[in-house]
Amino acid sequence: MCGIIGIVSNKPVSINIISSLKRLEYRGYDSAGLATLSKNEINEKKCSGRVEELEKILFKSPSDGNIGIGHVRWATHGIPNVTNAHPHSSEIVSVVHNGIIENSDEIKKDLEKKGKKFKSQTDTEVITLLITEALANHNPLDSVFKTLKKLKGSFAVGILFKNHKDIIIGARRGSPLAVGYSNKENYLGSDSYALKSMTNKISYLDDGDVCILTKDNVEFYDSNKKKINKKVHLLSDDKGISDKGDYKNFMSKEIFEQHVTAKNCIKEYVDNLKEDINIFNFPIKPSNINKITLIGCGTAYHSCLTAKYWFEELTKVDVETDIASEFRYRNLKFNENNLYIFVSQSGETADTAAALDICKKNKVKTCSIVNVVESTIARNSDWVLPIHAGPEIGVASTKAFLGQMIVLFILALKISKSRSEIANDLYIKKIKNLKDLPAKIKETLKVEHNVQLMAKEFLNAKGSMFLGRGSSYPIALEGALKLKELSYLHAEGYPAGEMKHGPLALIEEGLPVIVIAPKDKYFEKTLSNMQEVIARGGKILFITNNLKELINENIRFGLRVPVLDDSLSPILLTIPLQLLAYHVALLKNCDIDKPRNLAKSVTVE
Ligand code: F6R
């Protein structure tokens, strides 16, 4: 999952390439590079690390040229260094690439037999050398098609040609690619977000499509080289979201605006006058839904797990959850009365998109719950329920997780009502409680000071455990994931009742164990599991909505979140855990918005 940008213009492009690459950094930030064409030479500049480094290089030695391509990398083949950074250029061709060429080793061997030399360890360089070879006998478009035929895998590319100084060619197979239009300037980008600062007119390539951009024109071809037309989409505003204001980083802004996120989301779905939920046009009539399968990756998967408890509590529908990378390879029995719900912040996650494609091939109904409504997953699903969270820039997902949970809760409630499985007064009560949620989130955010103190307990820890039961179990998983990704500390999330089946062996004197125990039907059971940990010397950090239990001599540290509807407590309990991961990472001086080895949008398998 890397980021691609290409610009053809009547003025120098390097500054705009840099600013687009900065927007694309959420896709990868191991290394960066750009190539422009000036004085009939390909001028390549690359660095390891962030786009900022590339900017410094350009500042010392500017790149001219009215045409260029750029790239941010998240390493798959070859370590992140300058040599492996994109673009990968020959004398006459320069290529940026996102995705994986699965047969690159084979192609490489063939090319080496012909005496071709490789400079990098990447799979991308085979594309450069294949196109270079084809250009001896073909024009650029034919050379690209000829090359594409030889490649296996899922990818998107942007290509610059030394002897064709007016064109950039883009091609998509699997990985997303968009084209943007402006006056005397056209763009190629991994997604619309990269292009948003330059245009709001976008077309999307479909699988197998190829495009040729000049500054005045864009032509599209399908995989059979037949010319095709593309719909132009008008993008909505960013509403200045890419500004972190007075916050230290995007993640803290995103955590602290969650009451607003919740308010915006609830406003979109809850009818204020009628105390009802405005969700219509179900792809399957709710009374006919036989089973719901919730699918996602990482944090999005945790929202699916949380929702499973809601669907089971509120409806009689059978519910299943799956991790997209598992779902896509299972031997599934599809049923036209099953509803397949895909949850993804970015809407571009390769595994989730592939799982959705499998459902489409099996002609079953799909729903997506996304933040980016222009995304591949949103465009490919039968039904889209946006979370309305606004762009999430911090790589670790916070406000989007909250938005996903809210939409899933609302959906469970609506399905229950439509199937007459919830009494009207309970339905209205749940909606009222939902409307109170933003205020309760705001109140919960006040725990920050206590969380800061709690964070100190992790500084010398070897690892940590997060325990919960019922709907607090996925929240424990999410708390552990946040801590891992932000602070690089080992953390395990576990159902509290499972401890005695193995993980208890990990408990030793002073190990931080976060126990998430709202006052629900599991409360007493969780306390018993906590005693098992205390007996073995674990250091208990207790998160609850029950004040009384905080006073316990065996609890090292206690935190209380406000009381609300039991069903909604997972949403409130998430917040101290986000803050905990954030503050441990701050204490450890980690890069909060861009944790090591990660990327915001995982567009490779
Ligand atoms: C963790 C995180 C990831 C994503 C996962 C899926 O903080 O952000 O685990 O949740 O990569 O991404 P989306 O939601 O874009 O499909």
GROMACS .gro file of N, CA, C and O and ligand atoms in nm, residues 297-300 343-347 349 352 395-397 404 481-482 485 600 602, ligand 1:
model
   96
  297CYS      N    1  -1.131  -0.553   0.896
  297CYS     CA    2  -0.993  -0.582   0.938
  297CYS      C    3  -0.957  -0.493   1.056
  297CYS      O    4  -1.004  -0.379   1.064
  298GLY      N    5  -0.871  -0.541   1.143
  298GLY     CA    6  -0.815  -0.458   1.250
  298GLY      C    7  -0.923  -0.396   1.336
  298GLY      O    8  -1.016  -0.463   1.384
  299THR      N    9  -0.911  -0.265   1.354
  299THR     CA   10  -1.007  -0.192   1.436
  299THR      C   11  -1.149  -0.206   1.381
  299THR      O   12  -1.246  -0.222   1.457
  300ALA      N   13  -1.162  -0.203   1.249
  300ALA     CA   14  -1.296  -0.216   1.189
  300ALA      C   15  -1.356  -0.352   1.225
  300ALA      O   16  -1.478  -0.364   1.248
  343VAL      N   17  -1.718  -0.337   0.695
  343VAL     CA   18  -1.687  -0.217   0.771
  343VAL      C   19  -1.544  -0.176   0.739
  343VAL      O   20  -1.451  -0.257   0.750
  344SER      N   21  -1.528  -0.051   0.696
  344SER     CA   22  -1.393  -0.003   0.661
  344SER      C   23  -1.390   0.149   0.669
  344SER      O   24  -1.472   0.215   0.604
  345GLN      N   25  -1.297   0.202   0.745
  345GLN     CA   26  -1.281   0.347   0.750
  345GLN      C   27  -1.247   0.400   0.611
  345GLN      O   28  -1.318   0.482   0.556
  346SER      N   29  -1.138   0.348   0.556
  346SER     CA   30  -1.087   0.401   0.429
  346SER      C   31  -1.172   0.359   0.311
  346SER      O   32  -1.180   0.429   0.210
  347GLY      N   33  -1.232   0.242   0.321
  347GLY     CA   34  -1.306   0.187   0.206
  347GLY      C   35  -1.212   0.136   0.098
  347GLY      O   36  -1.254   0.104  -0.013
  349THR      N   37  -0.935  -0.092   0.191
  349THR     CA   38  -0.856  -0.205   0.243
  349THR      C   39  -0.869  -0.325   0.148
  349THR      O   40  -0.980  -0.372   0.119
  352THR      N   41  -1.066  -0.641   0.259
  352THR     CA   42  -1.210  -0.616   0.272
  352THR      C   43  -1.272  -0.601   0.133
  352THR      O   44  -1.381  -0.654   0.106
  395VAL      N   45  -0.291   0.756   1.188
  395VAL     CA   46  -0.294   0.620   1.134
  395VAL      C   47  -0.375   0.527   1.224
  395VAL      O   48  -0.450   0.442   1.177
  396ALA      N   49  -0.363   0.543   1.354
  396ALA     CA   50  -0.442   0.460   1.445
  396ALA      C   51  -0.585   0.512   1.446
  396ALA      O   52  -0.610   0.630   1.473
  397SER      N   53  -0.676   0.423   1.419
  397SER     CA   54  -0.815   0.465   1.405
  397SER      C   55  -0.879   0.490   1.542
  397SER      O   56  -0.872   0.406   1.631
  404GLN      N   57  -1.811   0.385   1.347
  404GLN     CA   58  -1.853   0.252   1.299
  404GLN      C   59  -1.947   0.188   1.402
  404GLN      O   60  -2.051   0.132   1.367
  481LEU      N   61  -0.486  -0.343   2.084
  481LEU     CA   62  -0.436  -0.307   1.950
  481LEU      C   63  -0.383  -0.163   1.948
  481LEU      O   64  -0.276  -0.135   1.895
  482LYS      N   65  -0.459  -0.072   2.010
  482LYS     CA   66  -0.416   0.069   2.011
  482LYS      C   67  -0.282   0.083   2.082
  482LYS      O   68  -0.194   0.155   2.036
  485GLU      N   69   0.005  -0.064   1.858
  485GLU     CA   70   0.044   0.012   1.739
  485GLU      C   71   0.105   0.147   1.774
  485GLU      O   72   0.192   0.195   1.703
  600LYS      N   73  -0.208   0.406   0.685
  600LYS     CA   74  -0.350   0.429   0.713
  600LYS      C   75  -0.442   0.341   0.628
  600LYS      O   76  -0.546   0.299   0.672
  602VAL      N   77  -0.460   0.006   0.392
  602VAL     CA   78  -0.383  -0.113   0.360
  602VAL      C   79  -0.432  -0.171   0.228
  602VAL      O   80  -0.518  -0.259   0.225
  606F6R     C1   81  -0.587   0.033   1.375
  606F6R     C2   82  -0.629   0.054   1.238
  606F6R     C3   83  -0.634  -0.064   1.148
  606F6R     C4   84  -0.754  -0.050   1.052
  606F6R     C5   85  -0.751  -0.163   0.948
  606F6R     C6   86  -0.870  -0.154   0.856
  606F6R     O1   87  -0.587   0.152   1.446
  606F6R     O2   88  -0.654   0.164   1.198
  606F6R     O3   89  -0.641  -0.184   1.218
  606F6R     O4   90  -0.871  -0.053   1.126
  606F6R     O5   91  -0.634  -0.153   0.873
  606F6R     O6   92  -0.875  -0.033   0.790
  606F6R     P1   93  -1.007   0.021   0.725
  606F6R     O7   94  -1.101   0.051   0.836
  606F6R     O8   95  -0.966   0.144   0.650
  606F6R     O9   96  -1.058  -0.089   0.636
   0.00000   0.00000   0.00000
